Short mmCIF file of C-alpha atoms and ligand atoms in Angstrom, two decimals:
data_model
loop_
_atom_site.label_atom_id
_atom_site.label_comp_id
_atom_site.label_asym_id
_atom_site.label_seq_id
_atom_site.Cartn_x
_atom_site.Cartn_y
_atom_site.Cartn_z
CA MET A 281 -30.08 27.56 0.38
CA LYS A 282 -28.80 26.38 -3.02
CA SER A 283 -28.16 22.59 -3.26
CA ASN A 284 -24.39 23.17 -3.71
CA ASP A 285 -24.39 25.11 -0.46
CA GLY A 286 -26.31 22.23 1.15
CA ALA A 287 -23.72 19.66 0.01
CA ALA A 288 -20.86 21.88 1.20
CA ALA A 289 -22.52 22.29 4.60
CA ALA A 290 -23.07 18.51 4.85
CA LYS A 291 -19.38 17.88 4.10
CA ARG A 292 -18.37 20.42 6.73
CA ARG A 293 -20.67 18.82 9.29
CA ALA A 294 -19.19 15.36 8.60
CA GLY A 295 -15.59 16.61 8.82
CA GLU A 296 -16.19 18.51 12.03
CA SER A 297 -18.05 15.56 13.58
CA ALA A 298 -15.01 13.31 13.03
CA ALA A 299 -12.57 15.97 14.27
CA ASP A 300 -14.59 16.07 17.52
CA ARG A 301 -13.59 12.42 18.12
CA VAL A 302 -9.88 13.22 18.27
CA SER A 303 -8.41 13.41 21.77
CA ASP A 304 -5.53 15.35 23.29
CA GLY A 305 -2.16 13.75 22.53
CA GLU A 306 -3.31 11.81 19.48
CA VAL A 307 -1.56 11.51 16.12
CA VAL A 308 -4.05 11.90 13.26
CA GLY A 309 -3.81 10.68 9.66
CA LEU A 310 -5.01 13.51 7.43
CA GLY A 311 -7.01 12.38 4.40
CA THR A 312 -7.31 14.25 1.13
CA GLY A 313 -10.30 15.97 -0.49
CA SER A 314 -12.89 18.61 0.29
CA THR A 315 -14.56 16.74 3.17
CA ALA A 316 -11.33 15.74 4.93
CA ALA A 317 -10.26 19.38 4.50
CA HIS A 318 -13.05 20.44 6.87
CA ALA A 319 -11.70 18.04 9.49
CA ILE A 320 -8.16 19.43 9.04
CA ARG A 321 -9.38 22.99 9.53
CA ALA A 322 -11.36 21.93 12.64
CA LEU A 323 -8.24 20.20 14.05
CA GLY A 324 -6.28 23.40 13.46
CA ARG A 325 -8.82 25.26 15.61
CA VAL A 326 -8.51 22.60 18.33
CA VAL A 327 -4.73 23.08 18.33
CA ASP A 328 -5.27 26.85 18.62
CA GLY A 329 -7.36 26.03 21.69
CA GLY A 330 -4.36 24.29 23.31
CA LEU A 331 -4.68 20.57 22.46
CA ASP A 332 -1.53 18.65 21.56
CA ILE A 333 -2.33 16.94 18.25
CA ARG A 334 -0.01 16.06 15.37
CA GLY A 335 -1.04 15.17 11.82
CA ILE A 336 0.36 12.82 9.19
CA PRO A 337 -0.65 14.12 5.73
CA THR A 338 -1.58 11.86 2.82
CA SER A 339 -0.92 14.33 -0.01
CA HIS A 340 0.55 17.69 -0.98
CA GLN A 341 -2.98 19.08 -0.53
CA SER A 342 -3.47 17.84 3.04
CA ARG A 343 0.07 18.87 4.02
CA ALA A 344 -0.42 22.42 2.73
CA LEU A 345 -3.82 22.71 4.37
CA ALA A 346 -2.54 21.43 7.72
CA ARG A 347 0.35 23.91 7.66
CA GLU A 348 -2.07 26.73 6.85
CA ALA A 349 -4.34 25.61 9.73
CA GLY A 350 -1.39 25.55 12.18
CA LEU A 351 -1.57 21.79 12.76
CA PRO A 352 1.87 20.37 13.70
CA LEU A 353 2.96 17.56 11.40
CA THR A 354 4.87 14.33 11.82
CA THR A 355 5.65 11.29 9.67
CA LEU A 356 5.12 7.54 9.74
CA GLU A 357 8.84 7.24 10.54
CA ASP A 358 8.35 9.08 13.81
CA ALA A 359 4.81 8.19 14.88
CA THR A 360 1.94 5.76 14.40
CA PRO A 361 -1.47 7.33 13.79
CA ASP A 362 -4.00 6.72 16.56
CA VAL A 363 -6.77 7.78 14.23
CA ALA A 364 -7.17 8.77 10.58
CA ILE A 365 -9.91 10.95 9.06
CA ASP A 366 -10.56 10.47 5.37
CA GLY A 367 -13.22 11.04 2.73
CA ALA A 368 -14.50 8.68 0.03
CA ASP A 369 -16.05 8.82 -3.42
CA GLN A 370 -18.54 6.07 -2.59
CA VAL A 371 -19.43 4.10 0.53
CA ALA A 372 -21.39 0.85 0.50
CA PRO A 373 -22.24 -1.48 3.38
CA LEU A 374 -20.25 -4.68 3.85
CA GLY A 375 -22.52 -7.65 4.44
CA VAL A 376 -26.19 -6.95 5.04
CA GLY A 377 -26.83 -3.24 4.94
CA ASP A 378 -29.43 -0.69 4.09
CA VAL A 379 -28.46 2.83 3.14
CA THR A 380 -31.97 4.16 3.62
CA GLY A 381 -33.59 5.03 6.94
CA ASP A 382 -30.99 4.48 9.66
CA GLY A 383 -28.76 2.99 6.90
CA PHE A 384 -25.72 0.85 7.69
CA ALA A 385 -27.41 -0.25 10.93
CA ASP A 386 -26.93 -3.96 10.12
CA ALA A 387 -23.72 -3.61 8.11
CA GLU A 388 -20.58 -5.41 9.28
CA GLY A 389 -18.43 -2.58 7.96
CA THR A 390 -17.90 -0.54 4.82
CA ILE A 391 -16.61 -0.84 1.29
CA LEU A 392 -15.04 2.46 0.28
CA VAL A 393 -14.15 3.55 -3.23
CA LYS A 394 -11.45 6.20 -2.93
CA GLY A 395 -8.97 7.97 -5.17
CA GLY A 396 -10.99 10.79 -6.72
CA GLY A 397 -8.06 13.03 -5.78
CA ALA A 398 -5.50 10.40 -6.88
CA ALA A 399 -4.18 10.23 -3.31
CA HIS A 400 -5.41 6.73 -2.46
CA ALA A 401 -1.98 5.05 -2.33
CA ARG A 402 -0.73 7.19 0.56
CA GLU A 403 -4.23 7.33 2.05
CA LYS A 404 -4.32 3.52 2.20
CA VAL A 405 -0.94 3.35 3.92
CA VAL A 406 -1.90 5.94 6.56
CA ASP A 407 -5.54 4.81 7.01
CA ALA A 408 -4.50 1.17 7.44
CA ALA A 409 -1.78 2.12 9.94
CA ALA A 410 -4.27 3.99 12.17
CA ASP A 411 -5.97 2.28 15.10
CA ARG A 412 -9.27 3.71 13.88
CA LEU A 413 -10.32 5.17 10.54
CA LEU A 414 -13.12 7.73 10.61
CA VAL A 415 -14.71 8.16 7.17
CA VAL A 416 -16.36 11.48 6.40
CA VAL A 417 -18.90 11.88 3.57
CA ASP A 418 -22.09 13.66 2.67
CA GLU A 419 -25.04 11.37 2.03
CA SER A 420 -24.73 11.58 -1.78
CA LYS A 421 -21.76 9.18 -1.44
CA LEU A 422 -23.82 6.31 0.00
CA ALA A 423 -24.75 3.39 -2.26
CA PRO A 424 -26.27 -0.04 -1.56
CA VAL A 425 -23.60 -1.75 -3.72
CA PRO A 426 -20.39 -0.15 -5.02
CA ASP A 427 -20.48 0.76 -8.71
CA HIS A 428 -18.10 3.73 -8.86
CA PRO A 429 -15.08 3.23 -11.18
CA VAL A 430 -12.10 2.07 -9.11
CA PRO A 431 -9.00 4.29 -9.39
CA VAL A 432 -5.85 2.18 -9.79
CA GLU A 433 -2.45 3.87 -9.38
CA VAL A 434 0.00 2.25 -11.78
CA LEU A 435 3.74 2.48 -12.49
CA PRO A 436 3.93 4.40 -15.81
CA ASP A 437 5.68 1.57 -17.70
CA ALA A 438 3.06 -0.93 -16.58
CA VAL A 439 -0.01 0.88 -17.96
CA PRO A 440 -0.49 -1.42 -21.03
CA THR A 441 -0.09 -4.67 -19.09
CA VAL A 442 -2.29 -3.50 -16.21
CA GLU A 443 -4.97 -2.42 -18.72
CA THR A 444 -4.98 -5.95 -20.16
CA ARG A 445 -5.26 -7.56 -16.71
CA VAL A 446 -8.08 -5.18 -15.71
CA ARG A 447 -10.00 -6.12 -18.89
CA ASP A 448 -9.44 -9.81 -18.03
CA LEU A 449 -11.14 -9.10 -14.69
CA GLY A 450 -14.15 -7.57 -16.49
CA GLY A 451 -13.20 -3.93 -16.05
CA GLU A 452 -12.85 -1.09 -18.56
CA PRO A 453 -9.77 1.02 -17.76
CA SER A 454 -9.47 4.68 -18.68
CA LEU A 455 -6.25 6.67 -18.20
CA ARG A 456 -7.09 9.69 -16.05
CA ALA A 457 -6.42 12.92 -17.96
CA ALA A 458 -5.17 16.05 -16.25
CA GLU A 459 -7.12 19.28 -16.26
CA ARG A 460 -5.20 22.44 -17.14
CA LYS A 461 -2.25 20.25 -18.32
CA ASP A 462 -1.98 18.20 -21.49
CA GLY A 463 -1.63 14.48 -20.85
CA PRO A 464 -2.36 12.27 -17.85
CA VAL A 465 -2.67 12.98 -14.14
CA VAL A 466 0.65 12.25 -12.45
CA THR A 467 0.22 11.31 -8.78
CA ASP A 468 2.22 12.68 -5.84
CA ASN A 469 4.27 9.48 -6.21
CA GLY A 470 5.04 10.02 -9.92
CA ASN A 471 2.63 7.35 -11.16
CA LEU A 472 -0.46 7.31 -13.42
CA VAL A 473 -4.09 6.48 -12.64
CA LEU A 474 -6.42 4.11 -14.48
CA ASP A 475 -10.08 4.61 -13.59
CA CYS A 476 -11.46 1.09 -13.95
CA ASP A 477 -15.19 0.65 -14.49
CA PHE A 478 -16.37 -2.76 -13.26
CA GLY A 479 -20.07 -1.85 -13.23
CA THR A 480 -21.72 -3.15 -10.07
CA ILE A 481 -19.11 -4.73 -7.79
CA GLU A 482 -20.72 -7.71 -6.04
CA ALA A 483 -17.55 -9.17 -4.49
CA ALA A 484 -15.39 -6.20 -3.52
CA GLY A 485 -13.04 -8.20 -1.30
CA ASP A 486 -12.21 -10.63 -4.12
CA LEU A 487 -11.73 -7.80 -6.63
CA ALA A 488 -9.44 -5.99 -4.18
CA THR A 489 -7.29 -9.11 -3.82
CA GLN A 490 -7.15 -9.61 -7.61
CA LEU A 491 -6.14 -5.99 -8.25
CA ASP A 492 -3.46 -6.17 -5.54
CA ALA A 493 -1.94 -9.16 -7.35
CA ILE A 494 -1.37 -7.37 -10.69
CA PRO A 495 2.32 -6.48 -11.24
CA GLY A 496 2.69 -2.72 -11.66
CA VAL A 497 -0.32 -1.82 -9.52
CA VAL A 498 0.83 0.47 -6.73
CA ALA A 499 -2.55 0.76 -4.99
CA HIS A 500 -6.23 0.65 -5.89
CA GLY A 501 -9.07 2.64 -4.41
CA LEU A 502 -11.08 -0.22 -2.86
CA PHE A 503 -10.77 0.04 0.94
CA VAL A 504 -12.64 -2.97 2.31
CA ASP A 505 -13.57 -3.17 6.00
CA LEU A 506 -11.05 -0.54 7.12
CA ALA A 507 -13.44 2.03 8.61
CA ALA A 508 -14.20 2.08 12.33
CA GLU A 509 -16.69 4.94 12.05
CA LEU A 510 -18.72 6.50 9.24
CA HIS A 511 -19.72 10.15 9.71
CA VAL A 512 -22.46 11.06 7.24
CA GLY A 513 -23.27 14.74 6.85
CA LEU A 514 -26.95 15.38 6.09
CA VAL A 515 -28.68 18.63 5.15
CA ASP A 516 -29.18 19.59 8.80
CA ASP A 517 -27.64 16.80 10.87
CA THR A 518 -24.82 14.23 11.09
CA VAL A 519 -25.31 10.49 11.53
CA VAL A 520 -22.46 8.38 12.91
CA HIS A 521 -22.22 4.60 12.41
CA GLU A 522 -19.69 2.54 14.34
CA PHE A 523 -18.41 -0.85 13.18
C1 LIG B 263 -8.77 11.42 -2.59
C2 LIG B 263 -9.98 10.76 -2.04
C3 LIG B 263 -11.03 11.65 -1.45
O1 LIG B 263 -11.18 11.33 -0.12
C4 LIG B 263 -12.32 11.45 -2.22
O2 LIG B 263 -12.09 11.77 -3.58
C5 LIG B 263 -13.47 12.30 -1.65
O3 LIG B 263 -13.22 13.65 -1.91
P1 LIG B 263 -14.29 14.78 -1.50
O4 LIG B 263 -14.39 14.77 -0.02
O5 LIG B 263 -13.70 16.05 -2.06
O6 LIG B 263 -15.61 14.43 -2.17
O7 LIG B 263 -10.13 9.57 -2.04
O8 LIG B 263 -7.95 10.51 -3.25
#
């Protein structure tokens, strides 16, 4: 099996493992990205099998996929998610943790870096509203300490002032450029994204609070201590950690 096939299979395993934890009658927040997509497809199959599940999408992508999979949809106006399933670009342990061996065994929770698909603002709203957030990743996403650039969704007019404040905090912001379109990525909410490189992030909770306080920041991709379960897809297995 080629390594790309291995990573794809690991993502599928993680997504399906989390979908298995959803019960009849539940409302499910639907994350964005290739790993969450596997969970959405699995939930569509469960609905085909007769279970009553409704989804709340976090992006155009997850909405379209859920419709294609036959998963009935609802909104935050009409329902509160019992559970959310979402991917991440990086996952590090909160507190004492070890990502090797039976990694995360001693961790108090997780630090997620999200926003690779620029959907983190809606993802944060839905994930935080859910009683339990199930995070789905392949093992390449695990890190002992977060060091992935943090996506920050910004009101377009505020880009220069937010860039200055991010530099004051020790970060290097970079406006995310679109592919197959000239100019920047525009989010589903009509905003822009600064990918902010802070190097190794030793105090993620403090950084999250500081980013939240910058005028013009809509949402950043640090999700600290939100996850209830971490489903890690391996080459031939899935490991689940509960917090
Ligand atoms: C979207 C996200 C995604 O969950 C994250 O980028 C992971 O995506 P993938 O499962 O495709 O690796 O945060 O904003």
